[in-house]
Short mmCIF file of C-alpha atoms in Angstrom, two decimals:
data_model
loop_
_atom_site.label_atom_id
_atom_site.label_comp_id
_atom_site.label_asym_id
_atom_site.label_seq_id
_atom_site.Cartn_x
_atom_site.Cartn_y
_atom_site.Cartn_z
CA MET Z 200 16.66 -25.89 90.95
CA THR Z 201 17.50 -23.56 88.08
CA GLN Z 202 17.83 -25.32 84.76
CA SER Z 203 20.34 -24.39 82.08
CA SER Z 204 19.81 -24.77 78.35
CA SER Z 205 21.61 -28.11 78.55
CA ASP Z 206 18.99 -29.42 81.02
CA ILE Z 207 16.28 -31.51 79.39
CA ASP Z 208 13.05 -32.78 80.97
CA VAL Z 209 11.82 -36.06 79.52
CA ALA Z 210 8.62 -38.03 80.21
CA VAL Z 211 9.34 -41.76 80.19
CA GLY Z 212 6.61 -44.40 79.85
CA VAL Z 213 7.37 -47.89 81.11
CA ILE Z 214 4.58 -49.80 79.34
CA LEU Z 215 3.92 -52.95 81.36
CA ARG Z 216 1.96 -56.12 80.62
CA GLU Z 217 2.16 -59.51 82.34
CA GLY Z 218 5.81 -59.44 83.37
CA THR Z 219 6.99 -57.72 80.19
CA CYS Z 220 7.61 -54.15 79.07
CA TYR Z 221 7.72 -52.49 75.68
CA VAL Z 222 11.04 -50.98 74.60
CA THR Z 223 12.21 -49.19 71.46
CA LYS Z 224 15.63 -48.73 69.91
CA ARG Z 225 16.95 -45.18 69.55
CA SER Z 226 17.87 -43.90 66.11
CA GLU Z 227 21.60 -44.04 65.39
CA THR Z 228 21.52 -40.26 64.82
CA GLN Z 229 20.16 -39.46 68.33
CA HIS Z 230 22.09 -38.88 71.54
CA GLN Z 231 22.80 -42.39 72.88
CA GLY Z 232 21.81 -43.74 69.44
CA GLY Z 233 21.41 -47.47 68.83
CA LYS Z 234 20.58 -48.20 72.48
CA TRP Z 235 17.25 -49.47 73.78
CA GLU Z 236 14.97 -47.11 75.67
CA PHE Z 237 11.58 -46.83 77.28
CA PRO Z 238 9.32 -44.73 75.01
CA GLY Z 239 8.75 -41.07 75.76
CA GLY Z 240 10.19 -37.70 74.95
CA LYS Z 241 10.94 -34.11 75.83
CA LEU Z 242 8.44 -31.87 77.55
CA GLU Z 243 7.36 -29.00 75.31
CA GLY Z 244 6.60 -25.49 76.55
CA ASP Z 245 4.57 -25.56 79.76
CA GLU Z 246 3.55 -29.23 79.44
CA THR Z 247 3.33 -31.28 82.60
CA PRO Z 248 5.28 -34.56 82.58
CA PHE Z 249 2.02 -36.52 82.35
CA ASN Z 250 0.70 -34.46 79.42
CA ALA Z 251 4.03 -34.94 77.62
CA LEU Z 252 3.80 -38.67 78.31
CA VAL Z 253 0.31 -38.88 76.80
CA ARG Z 254 1.42 -36.95 73.70
CA GLU Z 255 4.72 -38.79 73.23
CA LEU Z 256 3.28 -42.31 73.62
CA ARG Z 257 0.53 -41.48 71.14
CA GLU Z 258 3.07 -40.11 68.62
CA GLU Z 259 5.86 -42.62 69.23
CA VAL Z 260 4.09 -45.95 69.75
CA GLY Z 261 0.43 -45.25 68.91
CA ILE Z 262 -1.24 -45.94 72.24
CA SER Z 263 -3.67 -43.89 74.34
CA ILE Z 264 -2.85 -43.96 78.04
CA LEU Z 265 -5.74 -44.69 80.37
CA ASP Z 266 -3.59 -44.58 83.50
CA GLY Z 267 0.01 -43.59 84.18
CA GLU Z 268 1.45 -43.91 87.66
CA ALA Z 269 4.28 -41.45 88.45
CA GLN Z 270 7.20 -43.30 90.02
CA PHE Z 271 10.26 -41.09 90.42
CA VAL Z 272 12.46 -38.52 88.69
CA ILE Z 273 16.00 -39.42 87.72
CA THR Z 274 18.53 -36.64 87.19
CA PHE Z 275 21.54 -37.81 85.23
CA GLU Z 276 24.49 -35.75 84.03
CA TYR Z 277 26.03 -36.72 80.73
CA PRO Z 278 29.12 -34.69 79.68
CA GLU Z 279 27.07 -32.75 77.11
CA LYS Z 280 23.72 -32.39 78.90
CA THR Z 281 21.71 -33.12 82.04
CA VAL Z 282 18.49 -35.10 81.70
CA HIS Z 283 15.61 -35.21 84.16
CA LEU Z 284 13.62 -38.39 83.48
CA HIS Z 285 10.05 -38.27 84.82
CA VAL Z 286 9.25 -41.99 85.00
CA PHE Z 287 5.72 -43.43 84.83
CA TRP Z 288 4.47 -47.01 84.98
CA VAL Z 289 1.78 -47.46 82.31
CA HIS Z 290 -0.51 -50.44 82.95
CA LEU Z 291 -3.71 -49.35 81.21
CA PHE Z 292 -3.81 -48.18 77.61
CA ASN Z 293 -5.77 -48.50 74.38
CA GLY Z 294 -4.09 -49.86 71.27
CA GLU Z 295 -1.10 -52.11 70.78
CA PRO Z 296 2.32 -50.43 71.01
CA GLU Z 297 4.28 -50.34 67.77
CA SER Z 298 6.96 -47.95 66.65
CA LYS Z 299 5.46 -45.12 64.61
CA GLU Z 300 8.89 -43.68 63.80
CA GLY Z 301 10.33 -46.62 61.86
CA LEU Z 302 12.47 -47.82 64.76
CA GLU Z 303 12.61 -51.29 66.23
CA GLY Z 304 10.26 -51.95 69.14
CA ARG Z 305 9.40 -55.10 71.08
CA TRP Z 306 8.05 -56.60 74.26
CA VAL Z 307 10.73 -58.03 76.54
CA ALA Z 308 10.53 -59.95 79.80
CA LEU Z 309 11.55 -57.77 82.74
CA SER Z 310 14.24 -60.34 83.56
CA GLU Z 311 15.75 -59.79 80.07
CA LEU Z 312 16.35 -56.07 80.58
CA PRO Z 313 19.94 -56.43 81.89
CA SER Z 314 20.94 -58.17 78.64
CA LEU Z 315 19.95 -55.11 76.54
CA THR Z 316 22.05 -51.95 76.17
CA PHE Z 317 20.27 -48.87 77.55
CA PRO Z 318 21.52 -45.33 78.14
CA GLU Z 319 23.22 -45.18 81.53
CA ALA Z 320 20.51 -42.84 82.88
CA ASN Z 321 17.99 -45.71 82.56
CA GLN Z 322 19.69 -48.01 85.08
CA PRO Z 323 17.50 -46.94 88.07
CA ILE Z 324 14.41 -47.78 85.97
CA ILE Z 325 15.77 -51.23 85.16
CA ASP Z 326 16.68 -51.79 88.82
CA SER Z 327 13.13 -50.88 89.89
CA LEU Z 328 11.62 -53.21 87.29
CA LEU Z 329 13.85 -56.08 88.38
CA GLU Z 330 12.56 -55.55 91.93
CA LEU Z 331 9.06 -56.25 90.59
CA THR Z 332 10.20 -59.72 89.50
CA LYS Z 333 11.31 -60.73 93.00
#
């Protein structure tokens, strides 16, 4: 698939621990600002999704990934851009996640996810996580 300049590849880390996951709140000035998200960020240059994940989780929440399990890629078209979310489950890591960018971050029970407001593109991730609780 050929990507246009409005196509963005994003590595997404779903940090999991004992029936919970770590989420952060997007800055009000960002696209989809004020909504909760799973930490991660845009791929830079020729980065692989996993390398971007390692870099972004270190920068954003201060953890070092020991293992990230690729799950799926979500392509979602917003009116202003198309995002390709490369989703990883992260079970093993060093450090304790905390927002390094001054944004709110917290652990939430997987069953709580539907009560939080996420960007629409994140719904397949939430659906997959809710399947884990069954």
